[in-house]
Amino acid sequence: MLGEHPATAKRIAELFVKRFDAEDLETAAVATLVSTAAAEYVSTSGDLGATLRVVLHDPLFVKGAYYRAKVKRPFAFMASLFRALGEGAEGGSETRFAGHEHGVPSQSNKSFRSLGIYFSLLDESPYQAVPPIGYQDDSKVFASSGGILVRSNFVKQVMVNWDADWVSKWEFLPTELDDNAVLLDKLIDRFLPGGIRRTSVVAGQSTRDYVLASLDAEWPAPSATNANLRIEHATSVLLSTPEFLLH
């Protein structure tokens, strides 16, 4: 049968490794992992769970060169964005996607009605893939400057159009809102649980230093009255950083 063919084992192993570990399948260490995973698939008569465990337990899964080095596909990016902002867990997304809040027409959250447009711009419209194998699972496809710009613009649109009082909605925020550094660190803890990559730089600065400098430049006198604007700005930038766009 097809499921028992050696080519099936190799193909499934390649898909698992490319999705969870590394995309450069020609590298010796990666090729070895593919062979090991394929052998596990054959020896367990096609047990996908056992095959995946081989992939996830391999040192490559957390190796520096491959750890959090894959650009999120558009669907994964959208899902992680709304999950980070706290939407969908309580079933609120149905009304928001329709552009309504509690059944009342609203002009807020217009960005949700534009999801289809953004998926199209990012070349991953749901159920529209022409090849039978679906969309490519390759970071190079989604890492173009144009693609990253579309993601950043979408994040900004979501934040600007969201009809919400951040200070009252997000309980994780500090009680005192007059310190940009304290506020930023709380937002980083919330949205970037994997931490800031100290080696990554923007204009010669770490991600945190860059965002903090932009906050201090725009709001040199932070206070509770401008807290929502500062939160909107910092969140928009953090959700557009490599730390959030990669997984």
PDB file of C-alpha atoms in Angstrom:
ATOM      1  CA  MET A   1       0.000   0.000   0.000  1.00  0.00           C
ATOM      2  CA  LEU A   2       0.978   3.630  -0.463  1.00  0.00           C
ATOM      3  CA  GLY A   3       1.442   4.215   3.271  1.00  0.00           C
ATOM      4  CA  GLU A   4       4.033   1.439   3.447  1.00  0.00           C
ATOM      5  CA  HIS A   5       6.106   2.641   0.499  1.00  0.00           C
ATOM      6  CA  PRO A   6       9.645   3.859   1.414  1.00  0.00           C
ATOM      7  CA  ALA A   7       9.041   7.087  -0.494  1.00  0.00           C
ATOM      8  CA  THR A   8       6.073   7.812   1.788  1.00  0.00           C
ATOM      9  CA  ALA A   9       8.248   7.455   4.870  1.00  0.00           C
ATOM     10  CA  LYS A  10      10.871   9.793   3.434  1.00  0.00           C
ATOM     11  CA  ARG A  11       8.270  12.359   2.359  1.00  0.00           C
ATOM     12  CA  ILE A  12       6.537  12.439   5.744  1.00  0.00           C
ATOM     13  CA  ALA A  13       9.893  12.682   7.522  1.00  0.00           C
ATOM     14  CA  GLU A  14      10.896  15.606   5.308  1.00  0.00           C
ATOM     15  CA  LEU A  15       7.616  17.416   6.003  1.00  0.00           C
ATOM     16  CA  PHE A  16       7.997  16.985   9.761  1.00  0.00           C
ATOM     17  CA  VAL A  17      11.650  18.060   9.780  1.00  0.00           C
ATOM     18  CA  LYS A  18      11.010  21.065   7.551  1.00  0.00           C
ATOM     19  CA  ARG A  19       8.059  22.179   9.638  1.00  0.00           C
ATOM     20  CA  PHE A  20       9.590  21.759  13.090  1.00  0.00           C
ATOM     21  CA  ASP A  21      13.388  21.668  12.817  1.00  0.00           C
ATOM     22  CA  ALA A  22      15.160  22.943   9.723  1.00  0.00           C
ATOM     23  CA  GLU A  23      14.376  23.828   6.134  1.00  0.00           C
ATOM     24  CA  ASP A  24      17.778  23.119   4.551  1.00  0.00           C
ATOM     25  CA  LEU A  25      17.216  19.412   4.028  1.00  0.00           C
ATOM     26  CA  GLU A  26      20.517  19.011   2.158  1.00  0.00           C
ATOM     27  CA  THR A  27      22.611  19.767   5.267  1.00  0.00           C
ATOM     28  CA  ALA A  28      24.258  16.613   6.578  1.00  0.00           C
ATOM     29  CA  ALA A  29      22.793  16.804  10.097  1.00  0.00           C
ATOM     30  CA  VAL A  30      19.322  17.554   8.750  1.00  0.00           C
ATOM     31  CA  ALA A  31      19.524  14.778   6.148  1.00  0.00           C
ATOM     32  CA  THR A  32      20.530  12.358   8.903  1.00  0.00           C
ATOM     33  CA  LEU A  33      17.485  13.373  10.954  1.00  0.00           C
ATOM     34  CA  VAL A  34      15.230  12.822   7.941  1.00  0.00           C
ATOM     35  CA  SER A  35      16.642   9.311   7.522  1.00  0.00           C
ATOM     36  CA  THR A  36      16.213   8.550  11.230  1.00  0.00           C
ATOM     37  CA  ALA A  37      12.618   9.793  11.239  1.00  0.00           C
ATOM     38  CA  ALA A  38      11.827   7.841   8.065  1.00  0.00           C
ATOM     39  CA  ALA A  39      13.260   4.685   9.631  1.00  0.00           C
ATOM     40  CA  GLU A  40      11.073   5.231  12.699  1.00  0.00           C
ATOM     41  CA  TYR A  41       8.018   5.586  10.462  1.00  0.00           C
ATOM     42  CA  VAL A  42       8.809   2.266   8.769  1.00  0.00           C
ATOM     43  CA  SER A  43       9.645   0.392  11.990  1.00  0.00           C
ATOM     44  CA  THR A  44       6.416   1.524  13.675  1.00  0.00           C
ATOM     45  CA  SER A  45       4.223   0.737  10.641  1.00  0.00           C
ATOM     46  CA  GLY A  46       3.452   4.384   9.982  1.00  0.00           C
ATOM     47  CA  ASP A  47       3.029   5.675  13.536  1.00  0.00           C
ATOM     48  CA  LEU A  48       3.021   9.459  12.991  1.00  0.00           C
ATOM     49  CA  GLY A  49       3.288  10.212  16.694  1.00  0.00           C
ATOM     50  CA  ALA A  50       6.429   8.124  17.057  1.00  0.00           C
ATOM     51  CA  THR A  51       7.895   9.701  13.920  1.00  0.00           C
ATOM     52  CA  LEU A  52       7.202  13.201  15.193  1.00  0.00           C
ATOM     53  CA  ARG A  53       8.757  12.416  18.580  1.00  0.00           C
ATOM     54  CA  VAL A  54      12.019  11.572  16.830  1.00  0.00           C
ATOM     55  CA  VAL A  55      11.930  14.982  15.147  1.00  0.00           C
ATOM     56  CA  LEU A  56      11.008  16.960  18.262  1.00  0.00           C
ATOM     57  CA  HIS A  57      13.474  15.185  20.553  1.00  0.00           C
ATOM     58  CA  ASP A  58      16.426  15.705  18.218  1.00  0.00           C
ATOM     59  CA  PRO A  59      19.018  18.308  19.305  1.00  0.00           C
ATOM     60  CA  LEU A  60      18.352  20.216  16.075  1.00  0.00           C
ATOM     61  CA  PHE A  61      14.984  21.267  17.501  1.00  0.00           C
ATOM     62  CA  VAL A  62      16.664  23.638  19.953  1.00  0.00           C
ATOM     63  CA  LYS A  63      19.972  24.187  18.175  1.00  0.00           C
ATOM     64  CA  GLY A  64      20.956  27.847  17.854  1.00  0.00           C
ATOM     65  CA  ALA A  65      21.080  27.932  14.076  1.00  0.00           C
ATOM     66  CA  TYR A  66      17.569  26.533  13.765  1.00  0.00           C
ATOM     67  CA  TYR A  67      15.822  27.604  16.970  1.00  0.00           C
ATOM     68  CA  ARG A  68      13.022  30.085  16.228  1.00  0.00           C
ATOM     69  CA  ALA A  69      14.461  30.682  12.769  1.00  0.00           C
ATOM     70  CA  LYS A  70      11.387  29.917  10.666  1.00  0.00           C
ATOM     71  CA  VAL A  71       9.143  32.696   9.387  1.00  0.00           C
ATOM     72  CA  LYS A  72       5.539  32.093  10.374  1.00  0.00           C
ATOM     73  CA  ARG A  73       3.259  31.280   7.479  1.00  0.00           C
ATOM     74  CA  PRO A  74       0.477  33.872   7.039  1.00  0.00           C
ATOM     75  CA  PHE A  75      -2.180  31.744   8.725  1.00  0.00           C
ATOM     76  CA  ALA A  76       0.097  30.999  11.694  1.00  0.00           C
ATOM     77  CA  PHE A  77       0.981  34.694  11.910  1.00  0.00           C
ATOM     78  CA  MET A  78      -2.675  35.780  11.980  1.00  0.00           C
ATOM     79  CA  ALA A  79      -3.578  33.135  14.552  1.00  0.00           C
ATOM     80  CA  SER A  80      -0.678  34.034  16.831  1.00  0.00           C
ATOM     81  CA  LEU A  81      -1.455  37.752  16.480  1.00  0.00           C
ATOM     82  CA  PHE A  82      -5.073  37.467  17.621  1.00  0.00           C
ATOM     83  CA  ARG A  83      -4.111  34.945  20.291  1.00  0.00           C
ATOM     84  CA  ALA A  84      -1.516  37.375  21.633  1.00  0.00           C
ATOM     85  CA  LEU A  85      -4.030  40.204  21.719  1.00  0.00           C
ATOM     86  CA  GLY A  86      -6.466  38.038  23.645  1.00  0.00           C
ATOM     87  CA  GLU A  87      -9.112  37.569  20.966  1.00  0.00           C
ATOM     88  CA  GLY A  88     -11.023  34.381  20.210  1.00  0.00           C
ATOM     89  CA  ALA A  89     -10.639  32.621  23.558  1.00  0.00           C
ATOM     90  CA  GLU A  90     -14.092  33.686  24.718  1.00  0.00           C
ATOM     91  CA  GLY A  91     -15.755  33.372  21.326  1.00  0.00           C
ATOM     92  CA  GLY A  92     -15.684  37.088  20.679  1.00  0.00           C
ATOM     93  CA  SER A  93     -14.140  36.730  17.258  1.00  0.00           C
ATOM     94  CA  GLU A  94     -17.440  35.870  15.554  1.00  0.00           C
ATOM     95  CA  THR A  95     -18.896  39.308  16.162  1.00  0.00           C
ATOM     96  CA  ARG A  96     -15.619  41.069  15.511  1.00  0.00           C
ATOM     97  CA  PHE A  97     -15.060  39.360  12.170  1.00  0.00           C
ATOM     98  CA  ALA A  98     -18.520  40.484  11.142  1.00  0.00           C
ATOM     99  CA  GLY A  99     -17.667  44.044  12.135  1.00  0.00           C
ATOM    100  CA  HIS A 100     -20.226  44.013  14.953  1.00  0.00           C
ATOM    101  CA  GLU A 101     -19.849  44.229  18.689  1.00  0.00           C
ATOM    102  CA  HIS A 102     -22.622  42.532  20.671  1.00  0.00           C
ATOM    103  CA  GLY A 103     -24.848  42.628  17.609  1.00  0.00           C
ATOM    104  CA  VAL A 104     -24.473  46.387  17.093  1.00  0.00           C
ATOM    105  CA  PRO A 105     -22.889  47.578  13.821  1.00  0.00           C
ATOM    106  CA  SER A 106     -19.522  49.140  14.521  1.00  0.00           C
ATOM    107  CA  GLN A 107     -16.787  50.861  12.550  1.00  0.00           C
ATOM    108  CA  SER A 108     -14.160  49.400  14.830  1.00  0.00           C
ATOM    109  CA  ASN A 109     -12.188  46.261  14.039  1.00  0.00           C
ATOM    110  CA  LYS A 110     -12.455  46.933  10.327  1.00  0.00           C
ATOM    111  CA  SER A 111      -9.163  45.110   9.956  1.00  0.00           C
ATOM    112  CA  PHE A 112     -10.896  41.781  10.641  1.00  0.00           C
ATOM    113  CA  ARG A 113     -13.045  42.253   7.554  1.00  0.00           C
ATOM    114  CA  SER A 114      -9.831  42.719   5.579  1.00  0.00           C
ATOM    115  CA  LEU A 115      -8.376  39.345   6.505  1.00  0.00           C
ATOM    116  CA  GLY A 116      -9.084  37.903   3.089  1.00  0.00           C
ATOM    117  CA  ILE A 117      -7.280  40.806   1.429  1.00  0.00           C
ATOM    118  CA  TYR A 118      -4.210  40.390   3.608  1.00  0.00           C
ATOM    119  CA  PHE A 119      -4.087  36.631   3.069  1.00  0.00           C
ATOM    120  CA  SER A 120      -4.169  37.343  -0.659  1.00  0.00           C
ATOM    121  CA  LEU A 121      -1.375  39.914  -0.386  1.00  0.00           C
ATOM    122  CA  LEU A 122       0.669  37.377   1.551  1.00  0.00           C
ATOM    123  CA  ASP A 123       0.051  34.709  -1.119  1.00  0.00           C
ATOM    124  CA  GLU A 124      -1.799  32.278   1.135  1.00  0.00           C
ATOM    125  CA  SER A 125      -5.511  32.735   0.550  1.00  0.00           C
ATOM    126  CA  PRO A 126      -7.345  29.926   2.372  1.00  0.00           C
ATOM    127  CA  TYR A 127      -8.245  26.983   0.116  1.00  0.00           C
ATOM    128  CA  GLN A 128      -6.890  28.755  -2.985  1.00  0.00           C
ATOM    129  CA  ALA A 129      -3.629  26.866  -3.474  1.00  0.00           C
ATOM    130  CA  VAL A 130      -3.332  25.673  -7.060  1.00  0.00           C
ATOM    131  CA  PRO A 131      -0.708  22.885  -6.623  1.00  0.00           C
ATOM    132  CA  PRO A 132      -2.157  19.699  -5.092  1.00  0.00           C
ATOM    133  CA  ILE A 133       0.544  19.766  -2.391  1.00  0.00           C
ATOM    134  CA  GLY A 134      -0.740  23.118  -1.101  1.00  0.00           C
ATOM    135  CA  TYR A 135       1.240  26.240  -0.304  1.00  0.00           C
ATOM    136  CA  GLN A 136       4.983  26.100   0.147  1.00  0.00           C
ATOM    137  CA  ASP A 137       6.321  25.738   3.678  1.00  0.00           C
ATOM    138  CA  ASP A 138       9.472  27.749   3.084  1.00  0.00           C
ATOM    139  CA  SER A 139      10.546  30.880   4.956  1.00  0.00           C
ATOM    140  CA  LYS A 140      12.056  32.391   1.815  1.00  0.00           C
ATOM    141  CA  VAL A 141       8.584  32.590   0.308  1.00  0.00           C
ATOM    142  CA  PHE A 142       7.284  34.681   3.200  1.00  0.00           C
ATOM    143  CA  ALA A 143      10.413  36.616   4.200  1.00  0.00           C
ATOM    144  CA  SER A 144      10.501  39.168   1.399  1.00  0.00           C
ATOM    145  CA  SER A 145      10.636  42.837   2.361  1.00  0.00           C
ATOM    146  CA  GLY A 146       7.210  43.308   0.774  1.00  0.00           C
ATOM    147  CA  GLY A 147       5.697  40.422   2.732  1.00  0.00           C
ATOM    148  CA  ILE A 148       7.117  41.660   6.038  1.00  0.00           C
ATOM    149  CA  LEU A 149       5.813  45.156   5.290  1.00  0.00           C
ATOM    150  CA  VAL A 150       2.307  43.788   4.678  1.00  0.00           C
ATOM    151  CA  ARG A 151       2.418  42.056   8.062  1.00  0.00           C
ATOM    152  CA  SER A 152       3.603  45.203   9.807  1.00  0.00           C
ATOM    153  CA  ASN A 153       0.879  47.270   8.164  1.00  0.00           C
ATOM    154  CA  PHE A 154      -1.750  44.744   9.212  1.00  0.00           C
ATOM    155  CA  VAL A 155      -0.583  44.836  12.836  1.00  0.00           C
ATOM    156  CA  LYS A 156      -0.763  48.627  12.788  1.00  0.00           C
ATOM    157  CA  GLN A 157      -4.248  48.566  11.282  1.00  0.00           C
ATOM    158  CA  VAL A 158      -5.477  46.134  13.928  1.00  0.00           C
ATOM    159  CA  MET A 159      -4.125  48.314  16.724  1.00  0.00           C
ATOM    160  CA  VAL A 160      -5.449  51.583  15.295  1.00  0.00           C
ATOM    161  CA  ASN A 161      -8.928  50.268  14.515  1.00  0.00           C
ATOM    162  CA  TRP A 162      -9.363  48.297  17.704  1.00  0.00           C
ATOM    163  CA  ASP A 163     -12.033  49.915  19.842  1.00  0.00           C
ATOM    164  CA  ALA A 164     -10.484  49.176  23.222  1.00  0.00           C
ATOM    165  CA  ASP A 165      -9.136  50.853  26.310  1.00  0.00           C
ATOM    166  CA  TRP A 166      -5.855  49.011  26.766  1.00  0.00           C
ATOM    167  CA  VAL A 167      -5.330  50.206  30.319  1.00  0.00           C
ATOM    168  CA  SER A 168      -8.628  48.787  31.541  1.00  0.00           C
ATOM    169  CA  LYS A 169      -8.566  45.650  29.346  1.00  0.00           C
ATOM    170  CA  TRP A 170      -5.084  44.250  29.981  1.00  0.00           C
ATOM    171  CA  GLU A 171      -4.636  43.202  33.596  1.00  0.00           C
ATOM    172  CA  PHE A 172      -0.972  42.348  33.067  1.00  0.00           C
ATOM    173  CA  LEU A 173      -0.056  46.035  32.694  1.00  0.00           C
ATOM    174  CA  PRO A 174       1.786  47.743  35.563  1.00  0.00           C
ATOM    175  CA  THR A 175      -0.301  49.691  38.053  1.00  0.00           C
ATOM    176  CA  GLU A 176       1.889  52.754  37.500  1.00  0.00           C
ATOM    177  CA  LEU A 177       1.924  53.900  33.871  1.00  0.00           C
ATOM    178  CA  ASP A 178       4.394  56.772  34.048  1.00  0.00           C
ATOM    179  CA  ASP A 179       7.518  54.769  33.199  1.00  0.00           C
ATOM    180  CA  ASN A 180       8.093  53.765  29.561  1.00  0.00           C
ATOM    181  CA  ALA A 181      10.712  51.137  30.437  1.00  0.00           C
ATOM    182  CA  VAL A 182       8.497  49.347  32.961  1.00  0.00           C
ATOM    183  CA  LEU A 183       5.542  49.434  30.565  1.00  0.00           C
ATOM    184  CA  LEU A 184       7.641  48.098  27.691  1.00  0.00           C
ATOM    185  CA  ASP A 185       9.036  45.222  29.744  1.00  0.00           C
ATOM    186  CA  LYS A 186       5.498  44.156  30.698  1.00  0.00           C
ATOM    187  CA  LEU A 187       4.493  44.159  27.024  1.00  0.00           C
ATOM    188  CA  ILE A 188       7.603  42.160  26.091  1.00  0.00           C
ATOM    189  CA  ASP A 189       6.817  39.565  28.755  1.00  0.00           C
ATOM    190  CA  ARG A 190       3.290  39.264  27.352  1.00  0.00           C
ATOM    191  CA  PHE A 191       3.949  39.220  23.605  1.00  0.00           C
ATOM    192  CA  LEU A 192       7.480  37.828  23.351  1.00  0.00           C
ATOM    193  CA  PRO A 193       7.642  35.018  25.938  1.00  0.00           C
ATOM    194  CA  GLY A 194      10.691  33.635  24.164  1.00  0.00           C
ATOM    195  CA  GLY A 195      12.529  36.824  25.079  1.00  0.00           C
ATOM    196  CA  ILE A 196      14.387  39.457  23.129  1.00  0.00           C
ATOM    197  CA  ARG A 197      17.246  38.408  20.906  1.00  0.00           C
ATOM    198  CA  ARG A 198      20.051  40.554  22.236  1.00  0.00           C
ATOM    199  CA  THR A 199      22.094  39.900  19.106  1.00  0.00           C
ATOM    200  CA  SER A 200      19.443  41.311  16.763  1.00  0.00           C
ATOM    201  CA  VAL A 201      19.745  44.990  16.117  1.00  0.00           C
ATOM    202  CA  VAL A 202      17.632  47.711  14.544  1.00  0.00           C
ATOM    203  CA  ALA A 203      19.593  50.848  13.648  1.00  0.00           C
ATOM    204  CA  GLY A 204      22.435  49.610  15.867  1.00  0.00           C
ATOM    205  CA  GLN A 205      20.209  48.936  18.863  1.00  0.00           C
ATOM    206  CA  SER A 206      18.659  45.863  20.417  1.00  0.00           C
ATOM    207  CA  THR A 207      14.935  45.439  19.809  1.00  0.00           C
ATOM    208  CA  ARG A 208      14.082  46.575  23.333  1.00  0.00           C
ATOM    209  CA  ASP A 209      16.359  49.621  23.186  1.00  0.00           C
ATOM    210  CA  TYR A 210      14.936  50.627  19.817  1.00  0.00           C
ATOM    211  CA  VAL A 211      11.305  50.462  20.983  1.00  0.00           C
ATOM    212  CA  LEU A 212      12.127  52.239  24.241  1.00  0.00           C
ATOM    213  CA  ALA A 213      13.929  55.021  22.381  1.00  0.00           C
ATOM    214  CA  SER A 214      10.916  55.526  20.123  1.00  0.00           C
ATOM    215  CA  LEU A 215       8.614  55.727  23.156  1.00  0.00           C
ATOM    216  CA  ASP A 216      10.846  58.240  24.926  1.00  0.00           C
ATOM    217  CA  ALA A 217      11.138  60.364  21.781  1.00  0.00           C
ATOM    218  CA  GLU A 218       7.387  60.486  21.154  1.00  0.00           C
ATOM    219  CA  TRP A 219       6.262  60.680  24.796  1.00  0.00           C
ATOM    220  CA  PRO A 220       9.064  62.201  26.901  1.00  0.00           C
ATOM    221  CA  ALA A 221       6.551  62.803  29.690  1.00  0.00           C
ATOM    222  CA  PRO A 222       4.701  59.491  30.052  1.00  0.00           C
ATOM    223  CA  SER A 223       1.541  59.550  32.129  1.00  0.00           C
ATOM    224  CA  ALA A 224      -1.782  57.762  32.554  1.00  0.00           C
ATOM    225  CA  THR A 225      -3.400  60.174  30.093  1.00  0.00           C
ATOM    226  CA  ASN A 226      -1.226  59.055  27.164  1.00  0.00           C
ATOM    227  CA  ALA A 227      -0.871  55.421  28.275  1.00  0.00           C
ATOM    228  CA  ASN A 228      -3.208  53.995  25.625  1.00  0.00           C
ATOM    229  CA  LEU A 229      -1.281  55.698  22.814  1.00  0.00           C
ATOM    230  CA  ARG A 230       2.036  54.425  24.140  1.00  0.00           C
ATOM    231  CA  ILE A 231       0.676  50.905  24.519  1.00  0.00           C
ATOM    232  CA  GLU A 232      -0.714  50.983  20.979  1.00  0.00           C
ATOM    233  CA  HIS A 233       2.621  52.136  19.578  1.00  0.00           C
ATOM    234  CA  ALA A 234       4.815  49.712  21.527  1.00  0.00           C
ATOM    235  CA  THR A 235       2.537  46.740  20.846  1.00  0.00           C
ATOM    236  CA  SER A 236       2.442  47.519  17.106  1.00  0.00           C
ATOM    237  CA  VAL A 237       6.229  47.522  16.960  1.00  0.00           C
ATOM    238  CA  LEU A 238       6.731  44.429  19.131  1.00  0.00           C
ATOM    239  CA  LEU A 239       4.284  42.391  17.055  1.00  0.00           C
ATOM    240  CA  SER A 240       6.251  43.333  13.934  1.00  0.00           C
ATOM    241  CA  THR A 241       9.659  42.300  15.242  1.00  0.00           C
ATOM    242  CA  PRO A 242      11.595  39.182  14.212  1.00  0.00           C
ATOM    243  CA  GLU A 243      11.012  37.824  17.710  1.00  0.00           C
ATOM    244  CA  PHE A 244       7.280  37.642  16.954  1.00  0.00           C
ATOM    245  CA  LEU A 245       7.395  36.922  13.216  1.00  0.00           C
ATOM    246  CA  LEU A 246       9.626  33.874  13.699  1.00  0.00           C
ATOM    247  CA  HIS A 247       8.914  30.589  15.440  1.00  0.00           C
TER     248      HIS A 247
END
